PDB file of N, CA and C in Angstrom:
ATOM      1  N   UNK A  24       0.773  -1.054   0.011  1.00 47.00           N
ATOM      2  CA  UNK A  24      -0.012  -0.022  -0.054  1.00 47.00           C
ATOM      3  C   UNK A  24       0.797   1.260   0.065  1.00 47.00           C
ATOM      4  N   UNK A  25       0.458   2.119  -0.791  1.00 49.00           N
ATOM      5  CA  UNK A  25       1.214   3.420  -0.828  1.00 49.00           C
ATOM      6  C   UNK A  25       0.985   4.335   0.416  1.00 49.00           C
ATOM      7  N   UNK A  26       1.905   5.178   0.803  1.00 52.00           N
ATOM      8  CA  UNK A  26       1.526   5.869   1.878  1.00 52.00           C
ATOM      9  C   UNK A  26       0.481   6.954   1.674  1.00 52.00           C
ATOM     10  N   UNK A  27      -0.421   7.120   2.632  1.00 53.00           N
ATOM     11  CA  UNK A  27      -1.535   7.981   2.540  1.00 53.00           C
ATOM     12  C   UNK A  27      -1.143   9.340   2.429  1.00 53.00           C
ATOM     13  N   UNK A  28       0.157   9.741   2.990  1.00 60.00           N
ATOM     14  CA  UNK A  28       0.602  11.121   2.872  1.00 60.00           C
ATOM     15  C   UNK A  28       0.878  11.535   1.397  1.00 60.00           C
ATOM     16  N   UNK A  29       0.767  10.508   0.522  1.00 70.00           N
ATOM     17  CA  UNK A  29       1.083  10.722  -0.946  1.00 70.00           C
ATOM     18  C   UNK A  29       0.002  11.507  -1.500  1.00 70.00           C
ATOM     19  N   UNK A  30      -1.119  11.363  -1.027  1.00 84.00           N
ATOM     20  CA  UNK A  30      -2.361  12.214  -1.542  1.00 84.00           C
ATOM     21  C   UNK A  30      -3.089  12.896  -0.508  1.00 84.00           C
ATOM     22  N   UNK A  31      -3.469  14.022  -0.599  1.00 90.00           N
ATOM     23  CA  UNK A  31      -4.328  14.812   0.350  1.00 90.00           C
ATOM     24  C   UNK A  31      -5.887  14.963  -0.121  1.00 90.00           C
ATOM     25  N   UNK A  32      -6.778  14.855   0.913  1.00 93.00           N
ATOM     26  CA  UNK A  32      -8.207  14.749   0.324  1.00 93.00           C
ATOM     27  C   UNK A  32      -9.005  15.803   1.218  1.00 93.00           C
ATOM     28  N   UNK A  33      -9.619  16.826   0.515  1.00 95.00           N
ATOM     29  CA  UNK A  33     -10.156  17.903   1.091  1.00 95.00           C
ATOM     30  C   UNK A  33     -11.322  18.261   0.324  1.00 95.00           C
ATOM     31  N   UNK A  34     -12.071  19.189   0.928  1.00 96.00           N
ATOM     32  CA  UNK A  34     -12.571  19.659   2.296  1.00 96.00           C
ATOM     33  C   UNK A  34     -13.007  18.280   3.037  1.00 96.00           C
ATOM     34  N   UNK A  35     -12.808  18.266   4.382  1.00 95.00           N
ATOM     35  CA  UNK A  35     -13.305  17.236   5.143  1.00 95.00           C
ATOM     36  C   UNK A  35     -13.802  17.816   6.420  1.00 95.00           C
ATOM     37  N   UNK A  36     -15.123  17.924   6.675  1.00 96.00           N
ATOM     38  CA  UNK A  36     -16.229  17.342   5.896  1.00 96.00           C
ATOM     39  C   UNK A  36     -16.432  18.043   4.520  1.00 96.00           C
ATOM     40  N   UNK A  37     -17.091  17.154   3.668  1.00 96.00           N
ATOM     41  CA  UNK A  37     -17.402  17.763   2.199  1.00 96.00           C
ATOM     42  C   UNK A  37     -18.742  17.698   1.969  1.00 96.00           C
ATOM     43  N   UNK A  38     -19.209  18.588   0.929  1.00 95.00           N
ATOM     44  CA  UNK A  38     -20.606  18.937   0.611  1.00 95.00           C
ATOM     45  C   UNK A  38     -20.837  18.515  -0.835  1.00 95.00           C
ATOM     46  N   UNK A  39     -20.555  19.185  -1.827  1.00 95.00           N
ATOM     47  CA  UNK A  39     -20.930  18.841  -3.191  1.00 95.00           C
ATOM     48  C   UNK A  39     -19.638  18.283  -3.851  1.00 95.00           C
ATOM     49  N   UNK A  40     -18.390  18.755  -3.432  1.00 96.00           N
ATOM     50  CA  UNK A  40     -17.249  18.300  -4.324  1.00 96.00           C
ATOM     51  C   UNK A  40     -16.136  17.947  -3.277  1.00 96.00           C
ATOM     52  N   UNK A  41     -15.334  16.820  -3.681  1.00 96.00           N
ATOM     53  CA  UNK A  41     -14.311  16.360  -2.935  1.00 96.00           C
ATOM     54  C   UNK A  41     -13.096  16.359  -3.779  1.00 96.00           C
ATOM     55  N   UNK A  42     -11.951  17.151  -3.393  1.00 95.00           N
ATOM     56  CA  UNK A  42     -10.714  17.225  -4.036  1.00 95.00           C
ATOM     57  C   UNK A  42      -9.622  16.232  -3.690  1.00 95.00           C
ATOM     58  N   UNK A  43      -8.990  15.646  -4.573  1.00 94.00           N
ATOM     59  CA  UNK A  43      -7.863  14.733  -4.324  1.00 94.00           C
ATOM     60  C   UNK A  43      -6.681  15.533  -4.944  1.00 94.00           C
ATOM     61  N   UNK A  44      -5.649  15.854  -4.020  1.00 93.00           N
ATOM     62  CA  UNK A  44      -4.345  16.593  -4.526  1.00 93.00           C
ATOM     63  C   UNK A  44      -3.448  15.164  -4.458  1.00 93.00           C
ATOM     64  N   UNK A  45      -3.043  15.077  -5.751  1.00 87.00           N
ATOM     65  CA  UNK A  45      -1.937  13.864  -6.069  1.00 87.00           C
ATOM     66  C   UNK A  45      -0.592  14.402  -5.893  1.00 87.00           C
ATOM     67  N   UNK A  46      -0.447  15.661  -6.036  1.00 82.00           N
ATOM     68  CA  UNK A  46       1.079  16.142  -6.136  1.00 82.00           C
ATOM     69  C   UNK A  46       1.762  15.468  -7.223  1.00 82.00           C
ATOM     70  N   UNK A  47       3.120  15.021  -6.983  1.00 80.00           N
ATOM     71  CA  UNK A  47       3.940  14.362  -7.715  1.00 80.00           C
ATOM     72  C   UNK A  47       3.433  12.904  -8.254  1.00 80.00           C
ATOM     73  N   UNK A  48       2.410  12.462  -7.578  1.00 80.00           N
ATOM     74  CA  UNK A  48       1.799  11.151  -7.859  1.00 80.00           C
ATOM     75  C   UNK A  48       0.825  10.986  -8.901  1.00 80.00           C
ATOM     76  N   UNK A  49       0.595  12.009  -9.629  1.00 83.00           N
ATOM     77  CA  UNK A  49      -0.604  12.240 -10.439  1.00 83.00           C
ATOM     78  C   UNK A  49      -0.556  11.192 -11.414  1.00 83.00           C
ATOM     79  N   UNK A  50       0.618  10.971 -12.079  1.00 85.00           N
ATOM     80  CA  UNK A  50       0.713  10.023 -13.123  1.00 85.00           C
ATOM     81  C   UNK A  50       0.639   8.577 -12.688  1.00 85.00           C
ATOM     82  N   UNK A  51       0.688   8.260 -11.457  1.00 87.00           N
ATOM     83  CA  UNK A  51       0.546   6.887 -10.929  1.00 87.00           C
ATOM     84  C   UNK A  51      -0.976   6.628 -10.705  1.00 87.00           C
ATOM     85  N   UNK A  52      -1.831   7.804 -10.618  1.00 89.00           N
ATOM     86  CA  UNK A  52      -3.285   7.481 -10.230  1.00 89.00           C
ATOM     87  C   UNK A  52      -4.000   6.785 -11.239  1.00 89.00           C
ATOM     88  N   UNK A  53      -4.677   5.728 -11.081  1.00 93.00           N
ATOM     89  CA  UNK A  53      -5.416   5.070 -12.067  1.00 93.00           C
ATOM     90  C   UNK A  53      -6.992   4.857 -11.971  1.00 93.00           C
ATOM     91  N   UNK A  54      -7.371   4.992 -10.661  1.00 95.00           N
ATOM     92  CA  UNK A  54      -8.808   4.913 -10.404  1.00 95.00           C
ATOM     93  C   UNK A  54      -9.286   5.429  -9.057  1.00 95.00           C
ATOM     94  N   UNK A  55     -10.456   5.681  -9.030  1.00 96.00           N
ATOM     95  CA  UNK A  55     -11.002   6.088  -7.794  1.00 96.00           C
ATOM     96  C   UNK A  55     -12.252   5.485  -7.434  1.00 96.00           C
ATOM     97  N   UNK A  56     -12.383   4.776  -6.204  1.00 97.00           N
ATOM     98  CA  UNK A  56     -13.689   4.160  -5.653  1.00 97.00           C
ATOM     99  C   UNK A  56     -13.986   4.667  -4.343  1.00 97.00           C
ATOM    100  N   UNK A  57     -15.338   5.005  -4.102  1.00 97.00           N
ATOM    101  CA  UNK A  57     -15.724   5.455  -2.961  1.00 97.00           C
ATOM    102  C   UNK A  57     -16.748   4.439  -2.256  1.00 97.00           C
ATOM    103  N   UNK A  58     -16.555   3.985  -1.098  1.00 98.00           N
ATOM    104  CA  UNK A  58     -17.438   3.106  -0.437  1.00 98.00           C
ATOM    105  C   UNK A  58     -18.123   3.869   0.734  1.00 98.00           C
ATOM    106  N   UNK A  59     -19.465   3.540   0.985  1.00 98.00           N
ATOM    107  CA  UNK A  59     -20.165   4.221   2.088  1.00 98.00           C
ATOM    108  C   UNK A  59     -19.596   3.393   3.348  1.00 98.00           C
ATOM    109  N   UNK A  60     -20.552   3.619   4.540  1.00 96.00           N
ATOM    110  CA  UNK A  60     -20.011   3.169   5.860  1.00 96.00           C
ATOM    111  C   UNK A  60     -20.150   1.656   5.899  1.00 96.00           C
ATOM    112  N   UNK A  61     -21.164   1.102   5.102  1.00 97.00           N
ATOM    113  CA  UNK A  61     -21.572  -0.349   5.233  1.00 97.00           C
ATOM    114  C   UNK A  61     -20.746  -1.139   4.101  1.00 97.00           C
ATOM    115  N   UNK A  62     -19.843  -0.434   3.413  1.00 97.00           N
ATOM    116  CA  UNK A  62     -18.903  -0.986   2.332  1.00 97.00           C
ATOM    117  C   UNK A  62     -19.617  -1.266   0.990  1.00 97.00           C
ATOM    118  N   UNK A  63     -20.692  -0.470   0.689  1.00 98.00           N
ATOM    119  CA  UNK A  63     -21.175  -0.495  -0.539  1.00 98.00           C
ATOM    120  C   UNK A  63     -20.515   0.555  -1.508  1.00 98.00           C
ATOM    121  N   UNK A  64     -20.180   0.093  -2.667  1.00 98.00           N
ATOM    122  CA  UNK A  64     -19.557   1.038  -3.691  1.00 98.00           C
ATOM    123  C   UNK A  64     -20.654   2.132  -4.150  1.00 98.00           C
ATOM    124  N   UNK A  65     -20.244   3.357  -3.753  1.00 97.00           N
ATOM    125  CA  UNK A  65     -21.220   4.301  -4.227  1.00 97.00           C
ATOM    126  C   UNK A  65     -20.607   5.398  -5.416  1.00 97.00           C
ATOM    127  N   UNK A  66     -19.256   5.309  -5.572  1.00 97.00           N
ATOM    128  CA  UNK A  66     -18.797   6.049  -6.680  1.00 97.00           C
ATOM    129  C   UNK A  66     -17.490   5.261  -7.312  1.00 97.00           C
ATOM    130  N   UNK A  67     -17.513   5.410  -8.710  1.00 97.00           N
ATOM    131  CA  UNK A  67     -16.336   4.764  -9.328  1.00 97.00           C
ATOM    132  C   UNK A  67     -15.872   5.461 -10.577  1.00 97.00           C
ATOM    133  N   UNK A  68     -14.741   5.909 -10.771  1.00 96.00           N
ATOM    134  CA  UNK A  68     -14.152   6.435 -12.003  1.00 96.00           C
ATOM    135  C   UNK A  68     -12.653   5.973 -12.295  1.00 96.00           C
ATOM    136  N   UNK A  69     -12.489   6.072 -13.600  1.00 94.00           N
ATOM    137  CA  UNK A  69     -10.973   5.845 -13.874  1.00 94.00           C
ATOM    138  C   UNK A  69     -10.410   7.259 -14.046  1.00 94.00           C
ATOM    139  N   UNK A  70      -9.035   7.260 -13.687  1.00 92.00           N
ATOM    140  CA  UNK A  70      -8.323   8.427 -13.818  1.00 92.00           C
ATOM    141  C   UNK A  70      -7.252   8.334 -14.824  1.00 92.00           C
ATOM    142  N   UNK A  71      -7.470   9.007 -15.834  1.00 84.00           N
ATOM    143  CA  UNK A  71      -6.571   9.008 -17.069  1.00 84.00           C
ATOM    144  C   UNK A  71      -5.936  10.385 -17.269  1.00 84.00           C
ATOM    145  N   UNK A  72      -4.732  10.550 -17.339  1.00 78.00           N
ATOM    146  CA  UNK A  72      -3.925  11.844 -17.479  1.00 78.00           C
ATOM    147  C   UNK A  72      -4.509  12.880 -16.583  1.00 78.00           C
ATOM    148  N   UNK A  73      -4.682  12.453 -15.455  1.00 81.00           N
ATOM    149  CA  UNK A  73      -4.954  13.437 -14.229  1.00 81.00           C
ATOM    150  C   UNK A  73      -3.930  14.398 -13.946  1.00 81.00           C
ATOM    151  N   UNK A  74      -4.266  15.601 -13.542  1.00 83.00           N
ATOM    152  CA  UNK A  74      -3.272  16.691 -13.188  1.00 83.00           C
ATOM    153  C   UNK A  74      -3.024  16.389 -11.725  1.00 83.00           C
ATOM    154  N   UNK A  75      -2.568  17.396 -10.973  1.00 88.00           N
ATOM    155  CA  UNK A  75      -2.117  17.125  -9.557  1.00 88.00           C
ATOM    156  C   UNK A  75      -3.488  17.177  -8.704  1.00 88.00           C
ATOM    157  N   UNK A  76      -4.590  17.919  -9.242  1.00 90.00           N
ATOM    158  CA  UNK A  76      -5.705  17.894  -8.578  1.00 90.00           C
ATOM    159  C   UNK A  76      -7.015  17.405  -9.198  1.00 90.00           C
ATOM    160  N   UNK A  77      -7.615  16.277  -8.659  1.00 93.00           N
ATOM    161  CA  UNK A  77      -8.942  15.899  -9.278  1.00 93.00           C
ATOM    162  C   UNK A  77     -10.082  16.273  -8.418  1.00 93.00           C
ATOM    163  N   UNK A  78     -11.262  16.501  -9.048  1.00 94.00           N
ATOM    164  CA  UNK A  78     -12.313  16.904  -8.188  1.00 94.00           C
ATOM    165  C   UNK A  78     -13.616  15.951  -8.520  1.00 94.00           C
ATOM    166  N   UNK A  79     -13.861  15.278  -7.405  1.00 95.00           N
ATOM    167  CA  UNK A  79     -15.057  14.376  -7.630  1.00 95.00           C
ATOM    168  C   UNK A  79     -16.393  14.941  -7.175  1.00 95.00           C
ATOM    169  N   UNK A  80     -17.532  14.977  -8.088  1.00 96.00           N
ATOM    170  CA  UNK A  80     -18.724  15.324  -7.650  1.00 96.00           C
ATOM    171  C   UNK A  80     -19.340  14.485  -6.725  1.00 96.00           C
ATOM    172  N   UNK A  81     -19.512  14.726  -5.475  1.00 97.00           N
ATOM    173  CA  UNK A  81     -20.136  13.857  -4.652  1.00 97.00           C
ATOM    174  C   UNK A  81     -21.666  14.307  -4.145  1.00 97.00           C
ATOM    175  N   UNK A  82     -22.190  15.272  -4.854  1.00 96.00           N
ATOM    176  CA  UNK A  82     -23.271  15.860  -4.683  1.00 96.00           C
ATOM    177  C   UNK A  82     -24.678  14.857  -4.208  1.00 96.00           C
ATOM    178  N   UNK A  83     -24.445  13.676  -4.960  1.00 96.00           N
ATOM    179  CA  UNK A  83     -25.499  12.685  -4.719  1.00 96.00           C
ATOM    180  C   UNK A  83     -25.322  11.727  -3.593  1.00 96.00           C
ATOM    181  N   UNK A  84     -24.148  11.950  -2.935  1.00 97.00           N
ATOM    182  CA  UNK A  84     -24.031  11.082  -1.607  1.00 97.00           C
ATOM    183  C   UNK A  84     -24.805  11.690  -0.378  1.00 97.00           C
ATOM    184  N   UNK A  85     -25.256  10.900   0.428  1.00 97.00           N
ATOM    185  CA  UNK A  85     -26.015  11.175   1.510  1.00 97.00           C
ATOM    186  C   UNK A  85     -25.015  11.679   2.706  1.00 97.00           C
ATOM    187  N   UNK A  86     -25.367  12.246   3.605  1.00 97.00           N
ATOM    188  CA  UNK A  86     -24.630  12.627   4.820  1.00 97.00           C
ATOM    189  C   UNK A  86     -24.182  11.355   5.452  1.00 97.00           C
ATOM    190  N   UNK A  87     -22.839  11.242   5.802  1.00 97.00           N
ATOM    191  CA  UNK A  87     -22.278  10.191   6.545  1.00 97.00           C
ATOM    192  C   UNK A  87     -20.799   9.994   6.357  1.00 97.00           C
ATOM    193  N   UNK A  88     -20.291   8.825   6.553  1.00 97.00           N
ATOM    194  CA  UNK A  88     -18.856   8.545   6.740  1.00 97.00           C
ATOM    195  C   UNK A  88     -18.624   7.603   5.410  1.00 97.00           C
ATOM    196  N   UNK A  89     -17.518   8.088   4.733  1.00 98.00           N
ATOM    197  CA  UNK A  89     -17.029   7.261   3.481  1.00 98.00           C
ATOM    198  C   UNK A  89     -15.530   6.911   3.547  1.00 98.00           C
ATOM    199  N   UNK A  90     -15.101   6.085   2.637  1.00 97.00           N
ATOM    200  CA  UNK A  90     -13.738   5.633   2.550  1.00 97.00           C
ATOM    201  C   UNK A  90     -13.610   5.790   0.876  1.00 97.00           C
ATOM    202  N   UNK A  91     -12.328   6.541   0.500  1.00 96.00           N
ATOM    203  CA  UNK A  91     -12.164   6.774  -0.920  1.00 96.00           C
ATOM    204  C   UNK A  91     -10.939   5.882  -0.774  1.00 96.00           C
ATOM    205  N   UNK A  92     -10.794   4.994  -1.963  1.00 94.00           N
ATOM    206  CA  UNK A  92      -9.717   4.155  -2.341  1.00 94.00           C
ATOM    207  C   UNK A  92      -9.121   4.704  -3.672  1.00 94.00           C
ATOM    208  N   UNK A  93      -7.992   5.173  -3.849  1.00 92.00           N
ATOM    209  CA  UNK A  93      -7.345   5.602  -5.082  1.00 92.00           C
ATOM    210  C   UNK A  93      -6.409   4.504  -5.490  1.00 92.00           C
ATOM    211  N   UNK A  94      -6.761   3.930  -6.653  1.00 92.00           N
ATOM    212  CA  UNK A  94      -5.954   2.702  -7.181  1.00 92.00           C
ATOM    213  C   UNK A  94      -4.680   3.584  -7.785  1.00 92.00           C
ATOM    214  N   UNK A  95      -3.504   2.981  -7.352  1.00 90.00           N
ATOM    215  CA  UNK A  95      -2.231   3.588  -7.995  1.00 90.00           C
ATOM    216  C   UNK A  95      -1.569   2.412  -8.818  1.00 90.00           C
ATOM    217  N   UNK A  96      -0.396   2.766  -9.684  1.00 88.00           N
ATOM    218  CA  UNK A  96       0.477   1.751 -10.348  1.00 88.00           C
ATOM    219  C   UNK A  96       0.934   0.780  -9.344  1.00 88.00           C
ATOM    220  N   UNK A  97       1.498   1.301  -8.226  1.00 85.00           N
ATOM    221  CA  UNK A  97       2.085   0.482  -7.286  1.00 85.00           C
ATOM    222  C   UNK A  97       1.306   0.202  -6.032  1.00 85.00           C
ATOM    223  N   UNK A  98       0.076   0.072  -6.083  1.00 89.00           N
ATOM    224  CA  UNK A  98      -0.547  -0.087  -4.895  1.00 89.00           C
ATOM    225  C   UNK A  98      -1.931   0.664  -4.693  1.00 89.00           C
ATOM    226  N   UNK A  99      -2.279   0.947  -3.518  1.00 91.00           N
ATOM    227  CA  UNK A  99      -3.644   1.728  -3.430  1.00 91.00           C
ATOM    228  C   UNK A  99      -3.349   2.658  -2.113  1.00 91.00           C
ATOM    229  N   UNK A 100      -4.317   3.791  -2.129  1.00 89.00           N
ATOM    230  CA  UNK A 100      -4.289   4.683  -1.009  1.00 89.00           C
ATOM    231  C   UNK A 100      -5.682   4.838  -0.500  1.00 89.00           C
ATOM    232  N   UNK A 101      -6.049   4.797   0.704  1.00 92.00           N
ATOM    233  CA  UNK A 101      -7.225   4.940   1.257  1.00 92.00           C
ATOM    234  C   UNK A 101      -7.282   6.273   2.200  1.00 92.00           C
ATOM    235  N   UNK A 102      -8.524   6.740   2.087  1.00 92.00           N
ATOM    236  CA  UNK A 102      -8.558   8.094   2.928  1.00 92.00           C
ATOM    237  C   UNK A 102     -10.051   8.129   3.271  1.00 92.00           C
ATOM    238  N   UNK A 103     -10.162   8.477   4.446  1.00 94.00           N
ATOM    239  CA  UNK A 103     -11.683   8.493   5.110  1.00 94.00           C
ATOM    240  C   UNK A 103     -12.179   9.920   5.229  1.00 94.00           C
ATOM    241  N   UNK A 104     -13.454  10.164   4.756  1.00 96.00           N
ATOM    242  CA  UNK A 104     -13.903  11.497   4.744  1.00 96.00           C
ATOM    243  C   UNK A 104     -15.329  11.427   5.329  1.00 96.00           C
ATOM    244  N   UNK A 105     -15.893  12.702   5.550  1.00 97.00           N
ATOM    245  CA  UNK A 105     -17.271  12.698   5.916  1.00 97.00           C
ATOM    246  C   UNK A 105     -17.975  13.494   5.029  1.00 97.00           C
ATOM    247  N   UNK A 106     -19.305  13.283   4.487  1.00 97.00           N
ATOM    248  CA  UNK A 106     -20.220  14.068   3.848  1.00 97.00           C
ATOM    249  C   UNK A 106     -21.120  14.830   4.817  1.00 97.00           C
ATOM    250  N   UNK A 107     -21.283  16.125   4.867  1.00 96.00           N
ATOM    251  CA  UNK A 107     -22.111  16.949   5.633  1.00 96.00           C
ATOM    252  C   UNK A 107     -22.607  18.169   4.737  1.00 96.00           C
ATOM    253  N   UNK A 108     -23.976  18.053   4.462  1.00 88.00           N
ATOM    254  CA  UNK A 108     -24.382  19.093   3.574  1.00 88.00           C
ATOM    255  C   UNK A 108     -25.346  20.009   4.456  1.00 88.00           C
TER     256      UNK A 108
END
C-alpha cells in the first residue's frame, strides 16, 4: 500500500465536491472508488491523464462516513472523509 501522505483529500467534511491532491503522484493514479460506511460502492471512476488535483462530484452522496480508495500503479491509497451538507 502506498503511503496515505502521498495524497491529500479535502475539504473534510465535504459537501458537493471532494478534491484529491496527488502532487507528484498524479501520473500513478489510475482509479477512484468510494465506499459508504457499510462497504457498498457508491462512486467509481478511472483516472486518465489526471493533473495534480482531481475533483469528484459527490453531490449525490448522503450525509455520512465514506472511504475513498485511490488505485495507483504501485498499490492503493485509502482516505476517510465525511459528507455533511
